[in-house]
mmCIF file with all atom_site columns, C-alpha atoms in Angstrom:
data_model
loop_
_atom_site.group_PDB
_atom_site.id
_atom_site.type_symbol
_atom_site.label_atom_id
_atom_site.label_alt_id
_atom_site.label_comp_id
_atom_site.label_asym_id
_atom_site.label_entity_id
_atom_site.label_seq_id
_atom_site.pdbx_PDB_ins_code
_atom_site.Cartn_x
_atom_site.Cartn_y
_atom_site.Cartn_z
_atom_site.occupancy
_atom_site.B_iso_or_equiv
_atom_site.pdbx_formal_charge
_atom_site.auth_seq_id
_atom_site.auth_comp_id
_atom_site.auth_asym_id
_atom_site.auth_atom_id
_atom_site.pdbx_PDB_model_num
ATOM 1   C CA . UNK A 1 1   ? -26.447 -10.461 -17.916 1.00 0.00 ? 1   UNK A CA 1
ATOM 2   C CA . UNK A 1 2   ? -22.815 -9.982  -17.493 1.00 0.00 ? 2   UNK A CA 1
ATOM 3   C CA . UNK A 1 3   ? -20.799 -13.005 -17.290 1.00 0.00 ? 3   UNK A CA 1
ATOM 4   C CA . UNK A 1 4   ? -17.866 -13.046 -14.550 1.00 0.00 ? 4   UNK A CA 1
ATOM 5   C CA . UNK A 1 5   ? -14.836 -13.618 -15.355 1.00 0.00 ? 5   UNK A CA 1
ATOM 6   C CA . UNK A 1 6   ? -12.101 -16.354 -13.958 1.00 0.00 ? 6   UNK A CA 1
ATOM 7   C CA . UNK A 1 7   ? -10.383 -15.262 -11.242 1.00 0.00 ? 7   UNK A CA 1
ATOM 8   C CA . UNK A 1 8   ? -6.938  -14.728 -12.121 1.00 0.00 ? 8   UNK A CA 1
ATOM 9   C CA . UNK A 1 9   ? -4.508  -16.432 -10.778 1.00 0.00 ? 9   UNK A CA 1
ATOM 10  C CA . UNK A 1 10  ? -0.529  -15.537 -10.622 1.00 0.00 ? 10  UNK A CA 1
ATOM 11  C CA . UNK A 1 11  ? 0.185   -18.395 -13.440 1.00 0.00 ? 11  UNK A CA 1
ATOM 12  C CA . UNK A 1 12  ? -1.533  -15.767 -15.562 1.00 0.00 ? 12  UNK A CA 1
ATOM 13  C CA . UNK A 1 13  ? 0.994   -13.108 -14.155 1.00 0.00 ? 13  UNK A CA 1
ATOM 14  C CA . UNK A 1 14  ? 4.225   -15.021 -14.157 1.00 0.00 ? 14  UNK A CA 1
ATOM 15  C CA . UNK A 1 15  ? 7.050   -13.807 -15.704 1.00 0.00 ? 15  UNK A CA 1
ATOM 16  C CA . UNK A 1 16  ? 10.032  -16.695 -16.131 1.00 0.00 ? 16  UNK A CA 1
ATOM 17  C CA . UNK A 1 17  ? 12.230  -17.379 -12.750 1.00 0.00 ? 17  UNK A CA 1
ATOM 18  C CA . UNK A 1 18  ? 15.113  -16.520 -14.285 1.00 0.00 ? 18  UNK A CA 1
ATOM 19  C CA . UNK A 1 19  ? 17.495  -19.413 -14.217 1.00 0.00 ? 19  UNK A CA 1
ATOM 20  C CA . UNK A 1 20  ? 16.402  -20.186 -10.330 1.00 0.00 ? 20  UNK A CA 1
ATOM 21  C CA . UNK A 1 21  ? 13.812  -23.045 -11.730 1.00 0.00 ? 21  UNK A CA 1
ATOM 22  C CA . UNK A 1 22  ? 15.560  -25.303 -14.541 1.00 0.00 ? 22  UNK A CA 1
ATOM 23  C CA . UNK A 1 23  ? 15.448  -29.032 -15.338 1.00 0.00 ? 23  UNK A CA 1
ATOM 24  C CA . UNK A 1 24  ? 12.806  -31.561 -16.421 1.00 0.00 ? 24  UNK A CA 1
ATOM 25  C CA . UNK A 1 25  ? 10.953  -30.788 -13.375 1.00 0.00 ? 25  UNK A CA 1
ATOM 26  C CA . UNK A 1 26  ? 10.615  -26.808 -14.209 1.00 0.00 ? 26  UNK A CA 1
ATOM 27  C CA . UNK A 1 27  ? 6.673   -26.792 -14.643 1.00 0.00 ? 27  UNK A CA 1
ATOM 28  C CA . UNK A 1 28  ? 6.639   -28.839 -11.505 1.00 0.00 ? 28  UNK A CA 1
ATOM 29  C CA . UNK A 1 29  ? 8.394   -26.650 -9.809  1.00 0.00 ? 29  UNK A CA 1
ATOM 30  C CA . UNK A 1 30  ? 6.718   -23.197 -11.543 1.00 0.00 ? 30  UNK A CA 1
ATOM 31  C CA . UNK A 1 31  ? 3.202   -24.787 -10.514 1.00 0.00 ? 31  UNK A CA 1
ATOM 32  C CA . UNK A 1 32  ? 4.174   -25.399 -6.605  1.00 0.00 ? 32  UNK A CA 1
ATOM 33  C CA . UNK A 1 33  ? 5.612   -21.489 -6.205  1.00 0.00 ? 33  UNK A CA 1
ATOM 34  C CA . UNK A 1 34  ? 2.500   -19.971 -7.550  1.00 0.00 ? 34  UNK A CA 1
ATOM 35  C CA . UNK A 1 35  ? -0.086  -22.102 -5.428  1.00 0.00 ? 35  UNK A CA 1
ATOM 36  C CA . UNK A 1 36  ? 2.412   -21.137 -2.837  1.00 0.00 ? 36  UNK A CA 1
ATOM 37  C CA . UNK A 1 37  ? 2.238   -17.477 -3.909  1.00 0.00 ? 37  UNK A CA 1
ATOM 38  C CA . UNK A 1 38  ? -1.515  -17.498 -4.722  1.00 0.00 ? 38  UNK A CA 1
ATOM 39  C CA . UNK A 1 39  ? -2.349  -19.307 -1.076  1.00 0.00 ? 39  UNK A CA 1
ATOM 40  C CA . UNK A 1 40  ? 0.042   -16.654 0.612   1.00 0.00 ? 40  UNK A CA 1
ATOM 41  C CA . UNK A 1 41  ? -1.806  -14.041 -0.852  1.00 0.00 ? 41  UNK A CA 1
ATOM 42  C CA . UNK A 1 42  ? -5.327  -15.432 -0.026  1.00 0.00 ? 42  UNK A CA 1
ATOM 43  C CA . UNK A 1 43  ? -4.313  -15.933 3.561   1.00 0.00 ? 43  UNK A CA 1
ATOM 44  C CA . UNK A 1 44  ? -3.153  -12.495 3.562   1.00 0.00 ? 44  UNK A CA 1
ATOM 45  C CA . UNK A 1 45  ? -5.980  -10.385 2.271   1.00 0.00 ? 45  UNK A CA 1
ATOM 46  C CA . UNK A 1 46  ? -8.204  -12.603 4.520   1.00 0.00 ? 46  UNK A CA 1
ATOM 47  C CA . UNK A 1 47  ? -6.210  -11.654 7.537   1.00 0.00 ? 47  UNK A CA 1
ATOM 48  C CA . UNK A 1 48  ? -5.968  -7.918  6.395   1.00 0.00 ? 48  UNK A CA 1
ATOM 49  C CA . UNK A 1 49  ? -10.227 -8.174  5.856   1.00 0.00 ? 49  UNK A CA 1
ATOM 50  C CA . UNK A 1 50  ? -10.667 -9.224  9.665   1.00 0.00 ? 50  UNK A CA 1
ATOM 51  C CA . UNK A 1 51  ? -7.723  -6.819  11.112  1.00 0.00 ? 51  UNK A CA 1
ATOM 52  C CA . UNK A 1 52  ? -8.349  -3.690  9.303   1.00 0.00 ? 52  UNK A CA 1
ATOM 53  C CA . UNK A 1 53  ? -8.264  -0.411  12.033  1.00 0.00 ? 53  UNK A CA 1
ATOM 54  C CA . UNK A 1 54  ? -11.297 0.995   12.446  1.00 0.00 ? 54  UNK A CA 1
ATOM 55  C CA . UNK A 1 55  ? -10.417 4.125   10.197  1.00 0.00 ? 55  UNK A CA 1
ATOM 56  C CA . UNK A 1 56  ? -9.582  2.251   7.487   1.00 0.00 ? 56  UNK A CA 1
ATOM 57  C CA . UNK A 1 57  ? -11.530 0.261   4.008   1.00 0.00 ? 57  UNK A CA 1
ATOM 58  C CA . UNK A 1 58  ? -10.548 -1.791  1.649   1.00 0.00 ? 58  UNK A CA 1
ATOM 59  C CA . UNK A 1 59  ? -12.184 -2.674  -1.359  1.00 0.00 ? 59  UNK A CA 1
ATOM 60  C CA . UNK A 1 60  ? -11.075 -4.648  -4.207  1.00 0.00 ? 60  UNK A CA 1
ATOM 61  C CA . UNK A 1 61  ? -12.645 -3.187  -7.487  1.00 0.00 ? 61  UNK A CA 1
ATOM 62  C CA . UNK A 1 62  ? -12.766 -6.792  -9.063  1.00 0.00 ? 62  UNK A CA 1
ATOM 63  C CA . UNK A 1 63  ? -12.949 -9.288  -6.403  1.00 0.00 ? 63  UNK A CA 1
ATOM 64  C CA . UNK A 1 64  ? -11.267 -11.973 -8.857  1.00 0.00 ? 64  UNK A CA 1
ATOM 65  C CA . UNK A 1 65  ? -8.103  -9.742  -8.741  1.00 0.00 ? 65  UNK A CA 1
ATOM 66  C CA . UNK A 1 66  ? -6.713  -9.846  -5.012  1.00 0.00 ? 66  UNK A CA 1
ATOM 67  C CA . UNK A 1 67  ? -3.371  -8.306  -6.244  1.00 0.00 ? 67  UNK A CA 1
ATOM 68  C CA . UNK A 1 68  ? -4.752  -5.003  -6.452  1.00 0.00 ? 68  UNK A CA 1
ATOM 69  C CA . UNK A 1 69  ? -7.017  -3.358  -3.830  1.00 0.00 ? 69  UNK A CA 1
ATOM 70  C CA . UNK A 1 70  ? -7.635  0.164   -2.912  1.00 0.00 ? 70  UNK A CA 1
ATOM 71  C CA . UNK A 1 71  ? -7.647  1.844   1.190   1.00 0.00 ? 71  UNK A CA 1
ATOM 72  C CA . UNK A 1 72  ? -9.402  4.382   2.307   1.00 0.00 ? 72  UNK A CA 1
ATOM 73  C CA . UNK A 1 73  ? -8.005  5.877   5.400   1.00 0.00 ? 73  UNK A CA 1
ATOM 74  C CA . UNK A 1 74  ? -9.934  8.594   7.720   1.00 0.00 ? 74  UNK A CA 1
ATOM 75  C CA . UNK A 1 75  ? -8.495  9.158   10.091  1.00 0.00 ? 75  UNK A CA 1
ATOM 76  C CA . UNK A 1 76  ? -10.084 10.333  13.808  1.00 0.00 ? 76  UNK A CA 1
ATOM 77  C CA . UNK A 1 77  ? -7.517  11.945  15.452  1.00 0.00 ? 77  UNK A CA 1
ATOM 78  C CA . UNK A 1 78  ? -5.002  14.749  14.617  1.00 0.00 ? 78  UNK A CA 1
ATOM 79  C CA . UNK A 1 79  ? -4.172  17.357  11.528  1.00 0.00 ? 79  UNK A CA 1
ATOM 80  C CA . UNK A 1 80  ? -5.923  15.125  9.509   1.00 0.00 ? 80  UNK A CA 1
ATOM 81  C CA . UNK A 1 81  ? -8.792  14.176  11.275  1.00 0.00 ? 81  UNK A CA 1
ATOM 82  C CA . UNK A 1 82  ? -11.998 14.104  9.250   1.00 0.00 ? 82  UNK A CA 1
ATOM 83  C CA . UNK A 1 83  ? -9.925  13.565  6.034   1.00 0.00 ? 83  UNK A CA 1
ATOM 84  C CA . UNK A 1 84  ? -10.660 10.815  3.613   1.00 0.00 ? 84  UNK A CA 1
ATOM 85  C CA . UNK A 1 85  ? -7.412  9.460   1.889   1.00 0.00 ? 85  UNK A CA 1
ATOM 86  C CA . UNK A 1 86  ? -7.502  7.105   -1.077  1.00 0.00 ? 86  UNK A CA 1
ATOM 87  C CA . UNK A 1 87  ? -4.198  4.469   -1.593  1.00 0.00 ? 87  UNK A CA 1
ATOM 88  C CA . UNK A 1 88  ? -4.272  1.725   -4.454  1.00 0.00 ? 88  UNK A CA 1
ATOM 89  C CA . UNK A 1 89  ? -1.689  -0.932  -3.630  1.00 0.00 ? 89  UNK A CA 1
ATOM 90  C CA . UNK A 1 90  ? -0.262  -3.004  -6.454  1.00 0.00 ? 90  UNK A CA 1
ATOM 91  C CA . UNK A 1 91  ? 1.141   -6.724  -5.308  1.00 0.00 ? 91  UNK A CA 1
ATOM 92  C CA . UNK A 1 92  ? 3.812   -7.480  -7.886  1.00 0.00 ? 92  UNK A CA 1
ATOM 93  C CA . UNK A 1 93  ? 4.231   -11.088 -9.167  1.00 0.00 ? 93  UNK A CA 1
ATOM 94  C CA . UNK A 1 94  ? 7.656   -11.394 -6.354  1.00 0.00 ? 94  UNK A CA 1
ATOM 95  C CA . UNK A 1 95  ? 6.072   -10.488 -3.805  1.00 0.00 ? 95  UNK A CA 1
ATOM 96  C CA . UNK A 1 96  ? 6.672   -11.119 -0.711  1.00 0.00 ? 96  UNK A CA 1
ATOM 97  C CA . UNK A 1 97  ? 10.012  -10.882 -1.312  1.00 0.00 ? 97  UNK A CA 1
ATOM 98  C CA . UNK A 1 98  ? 9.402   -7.280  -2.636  1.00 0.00 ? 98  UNK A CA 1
ATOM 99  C CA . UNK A 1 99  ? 6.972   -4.912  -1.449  1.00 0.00 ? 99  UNK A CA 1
ATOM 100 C CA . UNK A 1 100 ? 3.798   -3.669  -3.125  1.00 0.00 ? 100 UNK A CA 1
ATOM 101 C CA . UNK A 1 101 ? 3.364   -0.867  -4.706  1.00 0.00 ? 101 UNK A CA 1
ATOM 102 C CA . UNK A 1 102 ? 1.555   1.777   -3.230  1.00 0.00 ? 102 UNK A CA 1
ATOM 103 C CA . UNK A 1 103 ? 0.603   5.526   -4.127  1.00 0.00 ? 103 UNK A CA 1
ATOM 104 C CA . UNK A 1 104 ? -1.614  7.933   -2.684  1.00 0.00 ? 104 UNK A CA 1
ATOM 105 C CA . UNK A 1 105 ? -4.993  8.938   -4.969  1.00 0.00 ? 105 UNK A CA 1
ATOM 106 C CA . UNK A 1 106 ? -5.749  11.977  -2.950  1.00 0.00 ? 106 UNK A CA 1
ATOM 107 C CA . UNK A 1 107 ? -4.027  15.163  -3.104  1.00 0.00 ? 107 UNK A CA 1
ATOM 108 C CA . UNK A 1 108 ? -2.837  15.768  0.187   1.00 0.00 ? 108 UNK A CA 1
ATOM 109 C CA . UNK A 1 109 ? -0.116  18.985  1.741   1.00 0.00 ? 109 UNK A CA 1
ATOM 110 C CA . UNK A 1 110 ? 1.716   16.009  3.850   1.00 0.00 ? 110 UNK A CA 1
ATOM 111 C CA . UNK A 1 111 ? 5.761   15.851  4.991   1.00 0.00 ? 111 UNK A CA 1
ATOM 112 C CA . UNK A 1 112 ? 5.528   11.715  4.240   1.00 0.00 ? 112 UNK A CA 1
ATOM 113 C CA . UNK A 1 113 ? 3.600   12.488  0.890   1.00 0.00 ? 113 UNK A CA 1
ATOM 114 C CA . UNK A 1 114 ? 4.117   14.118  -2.401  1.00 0.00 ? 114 UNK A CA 1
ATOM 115 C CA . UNK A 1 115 ? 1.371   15.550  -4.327  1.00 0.00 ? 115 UNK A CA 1
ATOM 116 C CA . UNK A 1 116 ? 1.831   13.432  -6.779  1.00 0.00 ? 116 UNK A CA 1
ATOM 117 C CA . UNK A 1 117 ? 1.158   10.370  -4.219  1.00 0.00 ? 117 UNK A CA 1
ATOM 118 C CA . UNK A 1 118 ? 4.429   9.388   -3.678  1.00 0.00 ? 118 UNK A CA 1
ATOM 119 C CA . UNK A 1 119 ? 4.810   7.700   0.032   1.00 0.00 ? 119 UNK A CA 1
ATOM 120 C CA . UNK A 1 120 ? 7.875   7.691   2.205   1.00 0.00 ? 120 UNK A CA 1
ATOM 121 C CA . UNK A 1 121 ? 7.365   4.873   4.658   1.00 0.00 ? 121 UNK A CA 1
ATOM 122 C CA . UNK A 1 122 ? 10.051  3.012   5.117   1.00 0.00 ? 122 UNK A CA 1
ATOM 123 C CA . UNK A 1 123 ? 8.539   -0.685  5.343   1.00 0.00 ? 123 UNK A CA 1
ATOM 124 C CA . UNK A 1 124 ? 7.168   0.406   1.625   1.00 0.00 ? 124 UNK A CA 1
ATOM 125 C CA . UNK A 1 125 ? 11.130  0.198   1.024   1.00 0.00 ? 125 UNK A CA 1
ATOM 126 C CA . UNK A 1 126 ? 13.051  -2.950  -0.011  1.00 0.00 ? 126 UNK A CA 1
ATOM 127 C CA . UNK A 1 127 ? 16.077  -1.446  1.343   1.00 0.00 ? 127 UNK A CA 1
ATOM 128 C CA . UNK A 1 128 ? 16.317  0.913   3.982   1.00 0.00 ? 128 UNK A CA 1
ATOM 129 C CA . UNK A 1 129 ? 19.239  2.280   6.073   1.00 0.00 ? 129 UNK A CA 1
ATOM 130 C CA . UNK A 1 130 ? 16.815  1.898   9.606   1.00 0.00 ? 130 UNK A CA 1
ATOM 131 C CA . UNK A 1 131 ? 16.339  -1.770  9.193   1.00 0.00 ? 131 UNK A CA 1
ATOM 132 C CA . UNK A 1 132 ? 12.673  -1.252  9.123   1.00 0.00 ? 132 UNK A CA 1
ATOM 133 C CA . UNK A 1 133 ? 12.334  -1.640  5.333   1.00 0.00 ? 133 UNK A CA 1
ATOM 134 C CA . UNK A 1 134 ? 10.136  -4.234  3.700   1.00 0.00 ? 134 UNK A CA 1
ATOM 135 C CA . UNK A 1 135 ? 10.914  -8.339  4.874   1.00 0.00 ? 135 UNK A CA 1
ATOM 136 C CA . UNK A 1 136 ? 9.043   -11.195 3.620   1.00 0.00 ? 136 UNK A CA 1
ATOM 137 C CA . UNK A 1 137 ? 7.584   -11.446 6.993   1.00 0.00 ? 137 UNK A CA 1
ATOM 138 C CA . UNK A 1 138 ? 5.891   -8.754  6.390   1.00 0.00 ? 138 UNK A CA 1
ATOM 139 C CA . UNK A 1 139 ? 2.087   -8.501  5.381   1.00 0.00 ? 139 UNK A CA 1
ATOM 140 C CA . UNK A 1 140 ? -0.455  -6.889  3.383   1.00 0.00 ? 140 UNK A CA 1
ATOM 141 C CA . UNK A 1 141 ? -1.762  -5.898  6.911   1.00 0.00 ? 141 UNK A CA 1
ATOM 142 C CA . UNK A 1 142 ? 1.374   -3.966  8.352   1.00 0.00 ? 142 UNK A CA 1
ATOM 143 C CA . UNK A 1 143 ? 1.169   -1.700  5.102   1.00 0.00 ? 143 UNK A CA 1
ATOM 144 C CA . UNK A 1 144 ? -2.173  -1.222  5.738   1.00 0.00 ? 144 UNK A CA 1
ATOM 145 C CA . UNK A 1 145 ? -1.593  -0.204  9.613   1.00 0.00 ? 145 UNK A CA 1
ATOM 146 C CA . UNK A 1 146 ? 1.204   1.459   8.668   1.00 0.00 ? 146 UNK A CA 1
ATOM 147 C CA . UNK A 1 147 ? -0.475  3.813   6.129   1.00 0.00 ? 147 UNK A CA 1
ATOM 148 C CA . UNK A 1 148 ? -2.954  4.284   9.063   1.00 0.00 ? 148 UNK A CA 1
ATOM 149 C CA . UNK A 1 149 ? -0.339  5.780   11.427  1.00 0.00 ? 149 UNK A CA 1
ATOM 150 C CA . UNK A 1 150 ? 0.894   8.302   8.763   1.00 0.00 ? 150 UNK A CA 1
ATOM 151 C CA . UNK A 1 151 ? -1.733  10.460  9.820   1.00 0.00 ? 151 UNK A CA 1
ATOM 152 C CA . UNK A 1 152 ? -1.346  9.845   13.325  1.00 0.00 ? 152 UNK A CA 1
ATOM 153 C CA . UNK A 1 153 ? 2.437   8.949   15.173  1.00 0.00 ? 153 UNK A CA 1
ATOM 154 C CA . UNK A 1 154 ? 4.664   7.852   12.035  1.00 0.00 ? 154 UNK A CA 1
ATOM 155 C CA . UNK A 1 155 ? 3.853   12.122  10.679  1.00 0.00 ? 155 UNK A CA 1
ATOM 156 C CA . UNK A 1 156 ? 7.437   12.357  10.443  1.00 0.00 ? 156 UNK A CA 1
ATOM 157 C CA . UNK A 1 157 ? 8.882   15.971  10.109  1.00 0.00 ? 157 UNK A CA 1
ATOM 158 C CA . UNK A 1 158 ? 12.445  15.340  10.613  1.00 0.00 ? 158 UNK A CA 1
ATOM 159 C CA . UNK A 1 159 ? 12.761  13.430  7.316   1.00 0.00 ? 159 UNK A CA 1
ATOM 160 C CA . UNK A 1 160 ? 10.150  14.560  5.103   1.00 0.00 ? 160 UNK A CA 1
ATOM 161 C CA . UNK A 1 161 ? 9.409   13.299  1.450   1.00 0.00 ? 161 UNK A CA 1
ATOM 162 C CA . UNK A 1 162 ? 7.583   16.553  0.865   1.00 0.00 ? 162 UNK A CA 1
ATOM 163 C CA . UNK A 1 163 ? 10.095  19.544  2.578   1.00 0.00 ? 163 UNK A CA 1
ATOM 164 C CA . UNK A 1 164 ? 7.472   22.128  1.779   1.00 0.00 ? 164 UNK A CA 1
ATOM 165 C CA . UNK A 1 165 ? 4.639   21.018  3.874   1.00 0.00 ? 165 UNK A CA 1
ATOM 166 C CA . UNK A 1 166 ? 6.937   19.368  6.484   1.00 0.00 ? 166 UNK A CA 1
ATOM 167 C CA . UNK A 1 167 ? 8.651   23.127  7.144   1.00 0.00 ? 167 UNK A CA 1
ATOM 168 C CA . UNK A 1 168 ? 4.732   24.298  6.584   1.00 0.00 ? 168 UNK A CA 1
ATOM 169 C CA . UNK A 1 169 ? 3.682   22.211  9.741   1.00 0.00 ? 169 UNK A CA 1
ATOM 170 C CA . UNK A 1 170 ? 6.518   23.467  11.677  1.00 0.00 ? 170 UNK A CA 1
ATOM 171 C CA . UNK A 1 171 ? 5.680   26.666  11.181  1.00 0.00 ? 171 UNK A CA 1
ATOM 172 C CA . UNK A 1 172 ? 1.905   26.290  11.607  1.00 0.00 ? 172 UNK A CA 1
ATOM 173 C CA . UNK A 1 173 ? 0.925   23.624  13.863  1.00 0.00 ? 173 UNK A CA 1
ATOM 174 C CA . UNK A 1 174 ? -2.698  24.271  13.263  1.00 0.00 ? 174 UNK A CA 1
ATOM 175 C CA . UNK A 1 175 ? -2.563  24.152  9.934   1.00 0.00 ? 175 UNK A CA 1
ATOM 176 C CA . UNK A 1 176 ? -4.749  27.246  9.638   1.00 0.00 ? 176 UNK A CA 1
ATOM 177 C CA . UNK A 1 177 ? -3.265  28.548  6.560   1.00 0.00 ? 177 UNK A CA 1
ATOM 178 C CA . UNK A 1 178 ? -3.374  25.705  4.036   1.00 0.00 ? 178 UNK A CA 1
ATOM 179 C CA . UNK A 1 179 ? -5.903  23.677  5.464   1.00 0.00 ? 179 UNK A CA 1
ATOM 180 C CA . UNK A 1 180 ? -4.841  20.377  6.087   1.00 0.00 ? 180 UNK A CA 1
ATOM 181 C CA . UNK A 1 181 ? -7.874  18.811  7.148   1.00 0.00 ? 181 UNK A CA 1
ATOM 182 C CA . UNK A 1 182 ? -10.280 17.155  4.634   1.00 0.00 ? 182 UNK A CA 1
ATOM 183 C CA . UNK A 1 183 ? -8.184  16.412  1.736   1.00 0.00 ? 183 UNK A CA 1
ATOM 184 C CA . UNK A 1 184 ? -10.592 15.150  -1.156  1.00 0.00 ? 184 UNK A CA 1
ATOM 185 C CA . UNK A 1 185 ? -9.234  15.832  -4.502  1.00 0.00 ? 185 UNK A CA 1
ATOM 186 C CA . UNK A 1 186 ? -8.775  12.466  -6.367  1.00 0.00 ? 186 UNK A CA 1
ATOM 187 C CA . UNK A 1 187 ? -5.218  12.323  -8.324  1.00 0.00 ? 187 UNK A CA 1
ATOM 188 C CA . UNK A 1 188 ? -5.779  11.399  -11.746 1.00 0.00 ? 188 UNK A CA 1
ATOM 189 C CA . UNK A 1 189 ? -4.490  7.672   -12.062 1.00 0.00 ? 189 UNK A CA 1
#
């Protein structure tokens, strides 16, 4: 029988708040921001559970963990339609006042995606020149839904991550010759 373990919570995650949290009343202070930061997240992934688009799963590999999940997007529509794209997003301890981390798993020929999973999307960015870079107003969910539309209207080919394949899908709009549909080879993590 395998014994579960504790969930972990971010107090086993923190790293010191540099200089922002001093006094006598530091723990006091350190133990109200994480339940803050632990109840944000909670909220979140419960909210990105009952919102997810229809092409889209998420699964946490260790339930206890809800700062790391992976997304699988397939999407119905489109170049990439009948795809199957794999994401793991990372929540860092500051979040939400940085981004998570997110990288593509699947080796994919897109203009918004390297093949090394690199993702250009600019709310993925804590500072971006459009104003549509990450915000702590933002959520779990608009990553999510944003990762969605990369395969639908955010397929950006005027300022591509990944030249190559953006100048490749100007050239072919079908796609015929590289074959963009599908995509199923797991990057090695």
């Amino acid at each position: 029988m395998m014994v579960s373990e504790a969930p972990v919570r971010p107090t086993q995650r923190l790293t010191p708040l540099a200089g922002c949290l001093s006094g006598t009343s530091y723990s006091l202070k350190v133990k109200e921001y994480l339940k803050i930061c632990w109840d944000l997240l909670f909220s979140e992934v419960a909210d990105l559970e009952a919102n997810l688009p229809c092409t889209c799963k998420v699964n946490f590999p260790d339930p206890n963990k809800l700062h790391y999940f992976q997304l699988t997007v397939t999407p119905d529509e489109g170049y990439y339609q009948g795809g199957k794209f794999q994401f793991e997003t990372e929540v860092p301890d500051a979040y939400n006042m940085v981004p998570p981390k997110v990288k593509c798993l699947t080796r994919i020929w897109h203009p918004n995606i390297t093949e090394t999973g690199e993702i250009c999307l600019s709310l993925l960015r804590e500072h971006s020149i459009d104003g549509t870079g990450w915000a702590p107003t933002r959520t779990l969910k608009d990553i999510v839904w944003g990762l969605n539309s990369l395969f639908t209207d955010l397929l950006n080919f005027d300022d591509p991550l990944n030249i190559e394949a953006a100048e490749h899908h100007l050239r072919d709009k079908d796609c015929s010759s590289k074959g963009c549909q599908g995509g199923s080879e797991v990057l090695p993590q």
